[in-house]
Protein backbone atom coordinates (compact mmCIF):
# COMPACT_ATOMS: atom_id res chain seq x y z
CA UNK A 1 0.00 0.00 0.00
CA UNK A 2 2.79 2.43 0.90
CA UNK A 3 4.54 1.75 -2.40
CA UNK A 4 1.32 2.40 -4.34
CA UNK A 5 0.71 5.64 -2.48
CA UNK A 6 4.29 6.73 -3.05
CA UNK A 7 4.07 5.88 -6.75
CA UNK A 8 0.99 8.05 -7.10
CA UNK A 9 2.80 10.99 -5.54
CA UNK A 10 5.79 10.63 -7.89
CA UNK A 11 5.79 11.23 -11.61
CA UNK A 12 8.15 8.26 -12.06
CA UNK A 13 6.66 4.80 -11.37
CA UNK A 14 8.24 2.82 -8.56
CA UNK A 15 9.46 0.01 -10.85
CA UNK A 16 11.09 2.51 -13.21
CA UNK A 17 12.80 4.18 -10.25
CA UNK A 18 14.28 0.81 -9.24
CA UNK A 19 15.58 0.38 -12.79
CA UNK A 20 17.01 3.90 -12.62
CA UNK A 21 18.96 3.17 -9.44
CA UNK A 22 20.14 -0.14 -10.92
CA UNK A 23 21.30 1.58 -14.11
CA UNK A 24 23.05 4.37 -12.23
CA UNK A 25 24.85 1.91 -9.95
CA UNK A 26 26.08 -0.10 -12.93
CA UNK A 27 27.42 3.14 -14.40
CA UNK A 28 29.31 3.86 -11.19
CA UNK A 29 30.81 0.39 -11.41
CA UNK A 30 32.23 1.18 -14.86
CA UNK A 31 34.72 3.68 -13.44
CA UNK A 32 37.70 1.25 -13.64
CA UNK A 33 37.19 0.80 -17.38
CA UNK A 34 37.50 4.52 -18.14
CA UNK A 35 40.07 5.20 -15.44
CA UNK A 36 42.55 2.54 -16.44
CA UNK A 37 42.03 3.35 -20.11
CA UNK A 38 43.21 6.90 -19.45
CA UNK A 39 46.10 6.10 -17.12
CA UNK A 40 47.34 3.51 -19.63
CA UNK A 41 47.64 6.38 -22.11
CA UNK A 42 49.87 8.33 -19.75
CA UNK A 43 47.44 10.59 -17.91
CA UNK A 44 48.23 11.23 -14.27
CA UNK A 45 45.74 9.76 -11.75
CA UNK A 46 44.82 13.22 -10.46
CA UNK A 47 44.04 14.33 -14.03
CA UNK A 48 41.64 11.40 -14.37
CA UNK A 49 39.99 12.39 -11.10
CA UNK A 50 39.73 16.01 -12.30
CA UNK A 51 38.06 14.98 -15.55
CA UNK A 52 35.49 12.91 -13.69
CA UNK A 53 34.25 15.89 -11.67
CA UNK A 54 34.74 18.87 -14.00
CA UNK A 55 31.72 18.22 -16.22
CA UNK A 56 29.26 18.00 -13.33
CA UNK A 57 30.82 21.08 -11.73
CA UNK A 58 30.32 23.16 -14.89
CA UNK A 59 26.82 21.91 -15.71
CA UNK A 60 25.46 22.20 -12.16
CA UNK A 61 27.19 25.40 -11.04
CA UNK A 62 24.10 27.58 -11.75
CA UNK A 63 22.43 25.79 -8.82
CA UNK A 64 24.97 27.40 -6.51
CA UNK A 65 24.02 30.86 -7.75
CA UNK A 66 20.36 30.13 -7.09
CA UNK A 67 21.12 29.02 -3.53
CA UNK A 68 23.92 31.48 -2.71
CA UNK A 69 22.21 32.46 0.55
CA UNK A 70 23.17 29.00 1.87
CA UNK A 71 26.85 29.83 1.48
CA UNK A 72 27.90 28.09 4.70
CA UNK A 73 26.42 24.79 3.50
CA UNK A 74 27.96 25.33 0.07
CA UNK A 75 31.41 25.82 1.62
CA UNK A 76 30.97 22.61 3.62
CA UNK A 77 30.04 20.83 0.40
CA UNK A 78 33.12 22.17 -1.36
CA UNK A 79 35.36 21.03 1.50
CA UNK A 80 33.82 17.57 1.32
CA UNK A 81 34.28 17.56 -2.45
CA UNK A 82 37.95 18.51 -2.14
CA UNK A 83 38.59 15.65 0.29
CA UNK A 84 36.68 13.22 -1.92
CA UNK A 85 38.45 14.34 -5.09
CA UNK A 86 41.92 14.04 -3.59
CA UNK A 87 40.99 10.68 -2.08
CA UNK A 88 39.84 9.44 -5.47
CA UNK A 89 43.39 9.96 -6.74
CA UNK A 90 44.40 7.04 -4.54
CA UNK A 91 41.69 4.91 -6.13
CA UNK A 92 42.85 5.71 -9.66
CA UNK A 93 46.49 5.17 -8.69
CA UNK A 94 45.68 1.70 -7.34
CA UNK A 95 43.80 0.79 -10.50
CA UNK A 96 46.99 1.29 -12.51
CA UNK A 97 48.59 -1.82 -10.99
CA UNK A 98 46.16 -3.72 -8.76
CA UNK A 99 43.30 -5.92 -9.99
CA UNK A 100 40.12 -3.87 -10.48
CA UNK A 101 38.18 -6.39 -8.40
CA UNK A 102 40.51 -5.93 -5.43
CA UNK A 103 40.40 -2.15 -5.67
CA UNK A 104 36.61 -2.38 -5.94
CA UNK A 105 36.34 -4.30 -2.68
CA UNK A 106 38.59 -1.79 -0.91
CA UNK A 107 36.55 1.09 -2.31
CA UNK A 108 33.42 -0.49 -0.84
CA UNK A 109 34.91 -0.20 2.65
CA UNK A 110 33.69 3.39 2.80
CA UNK A 111 30.80 2.49 5.18
CA UNK A 112 33.42 1.66 7.82
CA UNK A 113 35.03 5.08 7.43
CA UNK A 114 31.59 6.68 7.43
CA UNK A 115 30.71 5.07 10.75
CA UNK A 116 34.05 6.02 12.33
CA UNK A 117 34.05 9.63 11.11
CA UNK A 118 30.39 10.20 11.99
CA UNK A 119 31.04 8.89 15.48
CA UNK A 120 34.28 10.83 16.00
CA UNK A 121 33.31 14.19 14.47
CA UNK A 122 29.53 14.37 14.77
CA UNK A 123 28.70 12.15 17.73
CA UNK A 124 26.59 9.86 15.56
CA UNK A 125 26.43 6.68 17.66
CA UNK A 126 26.61 3.57 15.45
CA UNK A 127 24.09 0.79 15.91
CA UNK A 128 24.93 -2.80 16.80
CA UNK A 129 24.00 -3.83 13.27
CA UNK A 130 26.40 -1.23 11.88
CA UNK A 131 29.21 -2.70 13.97
CA UNK A 132 28.47 -6.17 12.60
CA UNK A 133 28.39 -4.85 9.03
CA UNK A 134 31.65 -2.97 9.60
CA UNK A 135 33.24 -6.18 10.84
CA UNK A 136 32.14 -8.01 7.69
CA UNK A 137 33.55 -5.25 5.50
CA UNK A 138 36.87 -5.21 7.36
CA UNK A 139 37.07 -8.98 6.91
CA UNK A 140 36.37 -8.50 3.21
CA UNK A 141 39.19 -5.95 2.96
CA UNK A 142 41.58 -8.37 4.68
CA UNK A 143 40.66 -11.15 2.26
CA UNK A 144 40.97 -8.81 -0.74
CA UNK A 145 44.37 -7.57 0.42
CA UNK A 146 45.76 -10.94 1.41
CA UNK A 147 48.94 -12.30 -0.20
CA UNK A 148 46.74 -14.62 -2.23
CA UNK A 149 45.27 -11.58 -4.00
CA UNK A 150 47.96 -8.88 -3.79
CA UNK A 151 51.76 -9.39 -3.90
CA UNK A 152 53.48 -8.05 -0.75
CA UNK A 153 55.38 -5.38 -2.71
CA UNK A 154 52.06 -3.82 -3.76
CA UNK A 155 50.70 -3.45 -0.22
CA UNK A 156 51.70 0.27 -0.10
CA UNK A 157 49.59 0.94 -3.21
CA UNK A 158 46.74 -0.97 -1.62
CA UNK A 159 46.95 1.26 1.43
CA UNK A 160 46.99 4.37 -0.77
CA UNK A 161 43.72 3.21 -2.36
CA UNK A 162 42.04 3.52 1.05
CA UNK A 163 42.20 7.30 0.63
CA UNK A 164 39.16 7.01 -1.64
CA UNK A 165 36.80 5.28 0.83
CA UNK A 166 38.04 7.63 3.54
CA UNK A 167 37.15 10.60 1.35
CA UNK A 168 33.74 9.15 0.53
CA UNK A 169 33.10 8.44 4.19
CA UNK A 170 33.94 12.03 5.10
CA UNK A 171 31.76 13.28 2.26
CA UNK A 172 28.76 11.26 3.40
CA UNK A 173 29.12 12.57 6.95
CA UNK A 174 29.24 16.18 5.76
CA UNK A 175 26.27 15.64 3.45
CA UNK A 176 24.20 14.14 6.25
CA UNK A 177 25.17 16.52 9.03
CA UNK A 178 25.83 19.81 7.21
CA UNK A 179 24.08 19.87 3.83
CA UNK A 180 20.57 18.72 4.63
CA UNK A 181 19.10 22.22 4.19
CA UNK A 182 20.07 22.91 0.60
CA UNK A 183 18.54 21.49 -2.56
CA UNK A 184 19.93 18.23 -4.00
CA UNK A 185 21.34 19.82 -7.15
CA UNK A 186 23.14 22.44 -5.06
CA UNK A 187 24.67 19.65 -2.99
CA UNK A 188 25.89 17.90 -6.13
CA UNK A 189 27.24 21.16 -7.52
CA UNK A 190 29.11 22.13 -4.34
CA UNK A 191 30.72 18.71 -3.99
CA UNK A 192 31.73 18.55 -7.67
CA UNK A 193 33.12 22.08 -7.64
CA UNK A 194 35.02 21.36 -4.43
CA UNK A 195 36.61 18.32 -6.04
CA UNK A 196 37.71 20.39 -9.02
CA UNK A 197 39.16 23.13 -6.81
CA UNK A 198 40.95 20.60 -4.61
CA UNK A 199 42.58 18.96 -7.62
CA UNK A 200 43.34 22.22 -9.46
CA UNK A 201 46.78 22.83 -7.84
CA UNK A 202 47.95 19.41 -9.02
CA UNK A 203 46.66 20.12 -12.51
CA UNK A 204 48.26 23.58 -12.70
CA UNK A 205 51.66 22.27 -11.55
CA UNK A 206 51.79 19.40 -14.04
CA UNK A 207 53.32 18.94 -17.46
CA UNK A 208 50.91 19.14 -20.37
CA UNK A 209 51.53 15.51 -21.32
CA UNK A 210 50.39 14.35 -17.88
CA UNK A 211 46.99 16.02 -18.00
CA UNK A 212 46.00 16.48 -21.65
CA UNK A 213 44.73 13.51 -23.72
CA UNK A 214 46.55 13.15 -27.01
CA UNK A 215 44.14 11.26 -29.25
CA UNK A 216 40.46 11.38 -30.09
CA UNK A 217 39.97 8.00 -28.43
CA UNK A 218 41.37 9.40 -25.21
CA UNK A 219 38.93 12.32 -25.33
CA UNK A 220 36.10 9.83 -25.82
CA UNK A 221 37.20 8.16 -22.59
CA UNK A 222 37.34 11.54 -20.84
CA UNK A 223 33.81 12.43 -21.93
CA UNK A 224 32.62 8.95 -21.04
CA UNK A 225 34.18 9.21 -17.60
CA UNK A 226 32.38 12.49 -16.91
CA UNK A 227 29.04 11.56 -18.45
CA UNK A 228 28.69 7.81 -17.95
CA UNK A 229 30.20 7.46 -14.47
CA UNK A 230 29.35 10.85 -12.93
CA UNK A 231 26.87 13.41 -14.28
CA UNK A 232 24.20 11.21 -15.86
CA UNK A 233 24.06 8.46 -13.20
CA UNK A 234 24.22 11.05 -10.41
CA UNK A 235 21.20 12.88 -11.84
CA UNK A 236 19.28 9.61 -12.31
CA UNK A 237 20.21 8.50 -8.81
CA UNK A 238 19.14 11.84 -7.38
CA UNK A 239 15.71 11.54 -8.97
CA UNK A 240 15.07 7.85 -8.38
CA UNK A 241 16.55 6.98 -4.99
CA UNK A 242 14.05 9.01 -2.90
CA UNK A 243 11.21 7.17 -4.63
CA UNK A 244 12.36 3.70 -3.59
CA UNK A 245 13.86 4.72 -0.23
CA UNK A 246 17.34 4.48 1.28
CA UNK A 247 17.07 0.81 2.29
CA UNK A 248 16.21 -0.51 -1.16
CA UNK A 249 18.61 1.96 -2.75
CA UNK A 250 21.45 0.48 -0.71
CA UNK A 251 20.56 -3.06 -1.74
CA UNK A 252 19.93 -2.31 -5.43
CA UNK A 253 22.99 -0.07 -5.53
CA UNK A 254 25.23 -2.88 -4.35
CA UNK A 255 25.28 -4.06 -7.99
CA UNK A 256 28.15 -1.57 -8.33
CA UNK A 257 30.64 -4.06 -6.86
CA UNK A 258 29.73 -7.03 -9.11
CA UNK A 259 29.92 -4.59 -12.02
CA UNK A 260 33.51 -3.81 -11.06
CA UNK A 261 34.20 -7.53 -10.98
CA UNK A 262 32.67 -7.91 -14.45
CA UNK A 263 34.85 -5.08 -15.79
CA UNK A 264 37.86 -6.74 -14.20
CA UNK A 265 37.17 -10.00 -16.05
CA UNK A 266 35.71 -8.82 -19.35
CA UNK A 267 37.74 -5.68 -20.00
CA UNK A 268 41.06 -6.50 -18.37
CA UNK A 269 41.14 -10.29 -18.58
CA UNK A 270 41.71 -10.68 -14.85
CA UNK A 271 40.88 -13.89 -13.03
CA UNK A 272 38.67 -13.65 -9.94
CA UNK A 273 40.30 -15.60 -7.13
CA UNK A 274 38.44 -17.31 -4.33
CA UNK A 275 39.52 -14.71 -1.77
CA UNK A 276 38.21 -11.91 -3.97
CA UNK A 277 34.89 -13.67 -4.52
CA UNK A 278 34.57 -14.21 -0.77
CA UNK A 279 35.36 -10.54 -0.14
CA UNK A 280 32.66 -9.51 -2.61
CA UNK A 281 30.12 -11.78 -0.90
CA UNK A 282 30.98 -10.32 2.52
CA UNK A 283 30.53 -6.74 1.31
CA UNK A 284 27.19 -7.50 -0.32
CA UNK A 285 26.08 -9.30 2.83
CA UNK A 286 27.05 -6.31 4.96
CA UNK A 287 25.04 -3.96 2.74
CA UNK A 288 22.00 -6.22 2.83
CA UNK A 289 22.34 -6.53 6.61
CA UNK A 290 22.40 -2.85 7.43
CA UNK A 291 20.24 -1.17 4.78
CA UNK A 292 20.97 1.98 6.73
CA UNK A 293 22.56 5.39 6.49
CA UNK A 294 26.03 3.96 6.86
CA UNK A 295 25.79 2.04 3.58
CA UNK A 296 24.42 4.80 1.40
CA UNK A 297 26.49 6.15 -1.40
CA UNK A 298 27.23 9.84 -1.47
CA UNK A 299 24.66 10.35 -4.21
CA UNK A 300 21.93 8.66 -2.16
CA UNK A 301 22.46 11.19 0.60
CA UNK A 302 22.64 14.05 -1.89
CA UNK A 303 19.26 13.07 -3.32
CA UNK A 304 17.35 13.56 -0.06
CA UNK A 305 14.95 16.48 -0.01
CA UNK A 306 16.23 19.45 2.03
CA UNK A 307 15.08 19.75 5.61
CA UNK A 308 12.84 22.72 6.33
CSV table of C-alpha atoms in Angstrom, one decimal:
chain,number,residue,atom,x,y,z
A,1,UNK,CA,0.0,0.0,0.0
A,2,UNK,CA,2.8,2.4,0.9
A,3,UNK,CA,4.5,1.8,-2.4
A,4,UNK,CA,1.3,2.4,-4.3
A,5,UNK,CA,0.7,5.6,-2.5
A,6,UNK,CA,4.3,6.7,-3.1
A,7,UNK,CA,4.1,5.9,-6.8
A,8,UNK,CA,1.0,8.1,-7.1
A,9,UNK,CA,2.8,11.0,-5.5
A,10,UNK,CA,5.8,10.6,-7.9
A,11,UNK,CA,5.8,11.2,-11.6
A,12,UNK,CA,8.1,8.3,-12.1
A,13,UNK,CA,6.7,4.8,-11.4
A,14,UNK,CA,8.2,2.8,-8.6
A,15,UNK,CA,9.5,0.0,-10.9
A,16,UNK,CA,11.1,2.5,-13.2
A,17,UNK,CA,12.8,4.2,-10.2
A,18,UNK,CA,14.3,0.8,-9.2
A,19,UNK,CA,15.6,0.4,-12.8
A,20,UNK,CA,17.0,3.9,-12.6
A,21,UNK,CA,19.0,3.2,-9.4
A,22,UNK,CA,20.1,-0.1,-10.9
A,23,UNK,CA,21.3,1.6,-14.1
A,24,UNK,CA,23.1,4.4,-12.2
A,25,UNK,CA,24.9,1.9,-9.9
A,26,UNK,CA,26.1,-0.1,-12.9
A,27,UNK,CA,27.4,3.1,-14.4
A,28,UNK,CA,29.3,3.9,-11.2
A,29,UNK,CA,30.8,0.4,-11.4
A,30,UNK,CA,32.2,1.2,-14.9
A,31,UNK,CA,34.7,3.7,-13.4
A,32,UNK,CA,37.7,1.2,-13.6
A,33,UNK,CA,37.2,0.8,-17.4
A,34,UNK,CA,37.5,4.5,-18.1
A,35,UNK,CA,40.1,5.2,-15.4
A,36,UNK,CA,42.6,2.5,-16.4
A,37,UNK,CA,42.0,3.3,-20.1
A,38,UNK,CA,43.2,6.9,-19.5
A,39,UNK,CA,46.1,6.1,-17.1
A,40,UNK,CA,47.3,3.5,-19.6
A,41,UNK,CA,47.6,6.4,-22.1
A,42,UNK,CA,49.9,8.3,-19.7
A,43,UNK,CA,47.4,10.6,-17.9
A,44,UNK,CA,48.2,11.2,-14.3
A,45,UNK,CA,45.7,9.8,-11.8
A,46,UNK,CA,44.8,13.2,-10.5
A,47,UNK,CA,44.0,14.3,-14.0
A,48,UNK,CA,41.6,11.4,-14.4
A,49,UNK,CA,40.0,12.4,-11.1
A,50,UNK,CA,39.7,16.0,-12.3
A,51,UNK,CA,38.1,15.0,-15.5
A,52,UNK,CA,35.5,12.9,-13.7
A,53,UNK,CA,34.3,15.9,-11.7
A,54,UNK,CA,34.7,18.9,-14.0
A,55,UNK,CA,31.7,18.2,-16.2
A,56,UNK,CA,29.3,18.0,-13.3
A,57,UNK,CA,30.8,21.1,-11.7
A,58,UNK,CA,30.3,23.2,-14.9
A,59,UNK,CA,26.8,21.9,-15.7
A,60,UNK,CA,25.5,22.2,-12.2
A,61,UNK,CA,27.2,25.4,-11.0
A,62,UNK,CA,24.1,27.6,-11.7
A,63,UNK,CA,22.4,25.8,-8.8
A,64,UNK,CA,25.0,27.4,-6.5
A,65,UNK,CA,24.0,30.9,-7.8
A,66,UNK,CA,20.4,30.1,-7.1
A,67,UNK,CA,21.1,29.0,-3.5
A,68,UNK,CA,23.9,31.5,-2.7
A,69,UNK,CA,22.2,32.5,0.5
A,70,UNK,CA,23.2,29.0,1.9
A,71,UNK,CA,26.8,29.8,1.5
A,72,UNK,CA,27.9,28.1,4.7
A,73,UNK,CA,26.4,24.8,3.5
A,74,UNK,CA,28.0,25.3,0.1
A,75,UNK,CA,31.4,25.8,1.6
A,76,UNK,CA,31.0,22.6,3.6
A,77,UNK,CA,30.0,20.8,0.4
A,78,UNK,CA,33.1,22.2,-1.4
A,79,UNK,CA,35.4,21.0,1.5
A,80,UNK,CA,33.8,17.6,1.3
A,81,UNK,CA,34.3,17.6,-2.4
A,82,UNK,CA,37.9,18.5,-2.1
A,83,UNK,CA,38.6,15.7,0.3
A,84,UNK,CA,36.7,13.2,-1.9
A,85,UNK,CA,38.5,14.3,-5.1
A,86,UNK,CA,41.9,14.0,-3.6
A,87,UNK,CA,41.0,10.7,-2.1
A,88,UNK,CA,39.8,9.4,-5.5
A,89,UNK,CA,43.4,10.0,-6.7
A,90,UNK,CA,44.4,7.0,-4.5
A,91,UNK,CA,41.7,4.9,-6.1
A,92,UNK,CA,42.9,5.7,-9.7
A,93,UNK,CA,46.5,5.2,-8.7
A,94,UNK,CA,45.7,1.7,-7.3
A,95,UNK,CA,43.8,0.8,-10.5
A,96,UNK,CA,47.0,1.3,-12.5
A,97,UNK,CA,48.6,-1.8,-11.0
A,98,UNK,CA,46.2,-3.7,-8.8
A,99,UNK,CA,43.3,-5.9,-10.0
A,100,UNK,CA,40.1,-3.9,-10.5
A,101,UNK,CA,38.2,-6.4,-8.4
A,102,UNK,CA,40.5,-5.9,-5.4
A,103,UNK,CA,40.4,-2.2,-5.7
A,104,UNK,CA,36.6,-2.4,-5.9
A,105,UNK,CA,36.3,-4.3,-2.7
A,106,UNK,CA,38.6,-1.8,-0.9
A,107,UNK,CA,36.5,1.1,-2.3
A,108,UNK,CA,33.4,-0.5,-0.8
A,109,UNK,CA,34.9,-0.2,2.7
A,110,UNK,CA,33.7,3.4,2.8
A,111,UNK,CA,30.8,2.5,5.2
A,112,UNK,CA,33.4,1.7,7.8
A,113,UNK,CA,35.0,5.1,7.4
A,114,UNK,CA,31.6,6.7,7.4
A,115,UNK,CA,30.7,5.1,10.8
A,116,UNK,CA,34.0,6.0,12.3
A,117,UNK,CA,34.0,9.6,11.1
A,118,UNK,CA,30.4,10.2,12.0
A,119,UNK,CA,31.0,8.9,15.5
A,120,UNK,CA,34.3,10.8,16.0
A,121,UNK,CA,33.3,14.2,14.5
A,122,UNK,CA,29.5,14.4,14.8
A,123,UNK,CA,28.7,12.1,17.7
A,124,UNK,CA,26.6,9.9,15.6
A,125,UNK,CA,26.4,6.7,17.7
A,126,UNK,CA,26.6,3.6,15.4
A,127,UNK,CA,24.1,0.8,15.9
A,128,UNK,CA,24.9,-2.8,16.8
A,129,UNK,CA,24.0,-3.8,13.3
A,130,UNK,CA,26.4,-1.2,11.9
A,131,UNK,CA,29.2,-2.7,14.0
A,132,UNK,CA,28.5,-6.2,12.6
A,133,UNK,CA,28.4,-4.8,9.0
A,134,UNK,CA,31.6,-3.0,9.6
A,135,UNK,CA,33.2,-6.2,10.8
A,136,UNK,CA,32.1,-8.0,7.7
A,137,UNK,CA,33.5,-5.2,5.5
A,138,UNK,CA,36.9,-5.2,7.4
A,139,UNK,CA,37.1,-9.0,6.9
A,140,UNK,CA,36.4,-8.5,3.2
A,141,UNK,CA,39.2,-5.9,3.0
A,142,UNK,CA,41.6,-8.4,4.7
A,143,UNK,CA,40.7,-11.2,2.3
A,144,UNK,CA,41.0,-8.8,-0.7
A,145,UNK,CA,44.4,-7.6,0.4
A,146,UNK,CA,45.8,-10.9,1.4
A,147,UNK,CA,48.9,-12.3,-0.2
A,148,UNK,CA,46.7,-14.6,-2.2
A,149,UNK,CA,45.3,-11.6,-4.0
A,150,UNK,CA,48.0,-8.9,-3.8
A,151,UNK,CA,51.8,-9.4,-3.9
A,152,UNK,CA,53.5,-8.0,-0.7
A,153,UNK,CA,55.4,-5.4,-2.7
A,154,UNK,CA,52.1,-3.8,-3.8
A,155,UNK,CA,50.7,-3.4,-0.2
A,156,UNK,CA,51.7,0.3,-0.1
A,157,UNK,CA,49.6,0.9,-3.2
A,158,UNK,CA,46.7,-1.0,-1.6
A,159,UNK,CA,47.0,1.3,1.4
A,160,UNK,CA,47.0,4.4,-0.8
A,161,UNK,CA,43.7,3.2,-2.4
A,162,UNK,CA,42.0,3.5,1.0
A,163,UNK,CA,42.2,7.3,0.6
A,164,UNK,CA,39.2,7.0,-1.6
A,165,UNK,CA,36.8,5.3,0.8
A,166,UNK,CA,38.0,7.6,3.5
A,167,UNK,CA,37.2,10.6,1.3
A,168,UNK,CA,33.7,9.1,0.5
A,169,UNK,CA,33.1,8.4,4.2
A,170,UNK,CA,33.9,12.0,5.1
A,171,UNK,CA,31.8,13.3,2.3
A,172,UNK,CA,28.8,11.3,3.4
A,173,UNK,CA,29.1,12.6,7.0
A,174,UNK,CA,29.2,16.2,5.8
A,175,UNK,CA,26.3,15.6,3.5
A,176,UNK,CA,24.2,14.1,6.3
A,177,UNK,CA,25.2,16.5,9.0
A,178,UNK,CA,25.8,19.8,7.2
A,179,UNK,CA,24.1,19.9,3.8
A,180,UNK,CA,20.6,18.7,4.6
A,181,UNK,CA,19.1,22.2,4.2
A,182,UNK,CA,20.1,22.9,0.6
A,183,UNK,CA,18.5,21.5,-2.6
A,184,UNK,CA,19.9,18.2,-4.0
A,185,UNK,CA,21.3,19.8,-7.2
A,186,UNK,CA,23.1,22.4,-5.1
A,187,UNK,CA,24.7,19.6,-3.0
A,188,UNK,CA,25.9,17.9,-6.1
A,189,UNK,CA,27.2,21.2,-7.5
A,190,UNK,CA,29.1,22.1,-4.3
A,191,UNK,CA,30.7,18.7,-4.0
A,192,UNK,CA,31.7,18.5,-7.7
A,193,UNK,CA,33.1,22.1,-7.6
A,194,UNK,CA,35.0,21.4,-4.4
A,195,UNK,CA,36.6,18.3,-6.0
A,196,UNK,CA,37.7,20.4,-9.0
A,197,UNK,CA,39.2,23.1,-6.8
A,198,UNK,CA,40.9,20.6,-4.6
A,199,UNK,CA,42.6,19.0,-7.6
A,200,UNK,CA,43.3,22.2,-9.5
A,201,UNK,CA,46.8,22.8,-7.8
A,202,UNK,CA,47.9,19.4,-9.0
A,203,UNK,CA,46.7,20.1,-12.5
A,204,UNK,CA,48.3,23.6,-12.7
A,205,UNK,CA,51.7,22.3,-11.5
A,206,UNK,CA,51.8,19.4,-14.0
A,207,UNK,CA,53.3,18.9,-17.5
A,208,UNK,CA,50.9,19.1,-20.4
A,209,UNK,CA,51.5,15.5,-21.3
A,210,UNK,CA,50.4,14.4,-17.9
A,211,UNK,CA,47.0,16.0,-18.0
A,212,UNK,CA,46.0,16.5,-21.6
A,213,UNK,CA,44.7,13.5,-23.7
A,214,UNK,CA,46.6,13.1,-27.0
A,215,UNK,CA,44.1,11.3,-29.2
A,216,UNK,CA,40.5,11.4,-30.1
A,217,UNK,CA,40.0,8.0,-28.4
A,218,UNK,CA,41.4,9.4,-25.2
A,219,UNK,CA,38.9,12.3,-25.3
A,220,UNK,CA,36.1,9.8,-25.8
A,221,UNK,CA,37.2,8.2,-22.6
A,222,UNK,CA,37.3,11.5,-20.8
A,223,UNK,CA,33.8,12.4,-21.9
A,224,UNK,CA,32.6,9.0,-21.0
A,225,UNK,CA,34.2,9.2,-17.6
A,226,UNK,CA,32.4,12.5,-16.9
A,227,UNK,CA,29.0,11.6,-18.4
A,228,UNK,CA,28.7,7.8,-17.9
A,229,UNK,CA,30.2,7.5,-14.5
A,230,UNK,CA,29.3,10.8,-12.9
A,231,UNK,CA,26.9,13.4,-14.3
A,232,UNK,CA,24.2,11.2,-15.9
A,233,UNK,CA,24.1,8.5,-13.2
A,234,UNK,CA,24.2,11.1,-10.4
A,235,UNK,CA,21.2,12.9,-11.8
A,236,UNK,CA,19.3,9.6,-12.3
A,237,UNK,CA,20.2,8.5,-8.8
A,238,UNK,CA,19.1,11.8,-7.4
A,239,UNK,CA,15.7,11.5,-9.0
A,240,UNK,CA,15.1,7.9,-8.4
A,241,UNK,CA,16.5,7.0,-5.0
A,242,UNK,CA,14.1,9.0,-2.9
A,243,UNK,CA,11.2,7.2,-4.6
A,244,UNK,CA,12.4,3.7,-3.6
A,245,UNK,CA,13.9,4.7,-0.2
A,246,UNK,CA,17.3,4.5,1.3
A,247,UNK,CA,17.1,0.8,2.3
A,248,UNK,CA,16.2,-0.5,-1.2
A,249,UNK,CA,18.6,2.0,-2.8
A,250,UNK,CA,21.4,0.5,-0.7
A,251,UNK,CA,20.6,-3.1,-1.7
A,252,UNK,CA,19.9,-2.3,-5.4
A,253,UNK,CA,23.0,-0.1,-5.5
A,254,UNK,CA,25.2,-2.9,-4.3
A,255,UNK,CA,25.3,-4.1,-8.0
A,256,UNK,CA,28.2,-1.6,-8.3
A,257,UNK,CA,30.6,-4.1,-6.9
A,258,UNK,CA,29.7,-7.0,-9.1
A,259,UNK,CA,29.9,-4.6,-12.0
A,260,UNK,CA,33.5,-3.8,-11.1
A,261,UNK,CA,34.2,-7.5,-11.0
A,262,UNK,CA,32.7,-7.9,-14.5
A,263,UNK,CA,34.8,-5.1,-15.8
A,264,UNK,CA,37.9,-6.7,-14.2
A,265,UNK,CA,37.2,-10.0,-16.0
A,266,UNK,CA,35.7,-8.8,-19.4
A,267,UNK,CA,37.7,-5.7,-20.0
A,268,UNK,CA,41.1,-6.5,-18.4
A,269,UNK,CA,41.1,-10.3,-18.6
A,270,UNK,CA,41.7,-10.7,-14.8
A,271,UNK,CA,40.9,-13.9,-13.0
A,272,UNK,CA,38.7,-13.7,-9.9
A,273,UNK,CA,40.3,-15.6,-7.1
A,274,UNK,CA,38.4,-17.3,-4.3
A,275,UNK,CA,39.5,-14.7,-1.8
A,276,UNK,CA,38.2,-11.9,-4.0
A,277,UNK,CA,34.9,-13.7,-4.5
A,278,UNK,CA,34.6,-14.2,-0.8
A,279,UNK,CA,35.4,-10.5,-0.1
A,280,UNK,CA,32.7,-9.5,-2.6
A,281,UNK,CA,30.1,-11.8,-0.9
A,282,UNK,CA,31.0,-10.3,2.5
A,283,UNK,CA,30.5,-6.7,1.3
A,284,UNK,CA,27.2,-7.5,-0.3
A,285,UNK,CA,26.1,-9.3,2.8
A,286,UNK,CA,27.0,-6.3,5.0
A,287,UNK,CA,25.0,-4.0,2.7
A,288,UNK,CA,22.0,-6.2,2.8
A,289,UNK,CA,22.3,-6.5,6.6
A,290,UNK,CA,22.4,-2.8,7.4
A,291,UNK,CA,20.2,-1.2,4.8
A,292,UNK,CA,21.0,2.0,6.7
A,293,UNK,CA,22.6,5.4,6.5
A,294,UNK,CA,26.0,4.0,6.9
A,295,UNK,CA,25.8,2.0,3.6
A,296,UNK,CA,24.4,4.8,1.4
A,297,UNK,CA,26.5,6.1,-1.4
A,298,UNK,CA,27.2,9.8,-1.5
A,299,UNK,CA,24.7,10.3,-4.2
A,300,UNK,CA,21.9,8.7,-2.2
A,301,UNK,CA,22.5,11.2,0.6
A,302,UNK,CA,22.6,14.1,-1.9
A,303,UNK,CA,19.3,13.1,-3.3
A,304,UNK,CA,17.3,13.6,-0.1
A,305,UNK,CA,14.9,16.5,0.0
A,306,UNK,CA,16.2,19.4,2.0
A,307,UNK,CA,15.1,19.7,5.6
A,308,UNK,CA,12.8,22.7,6.3
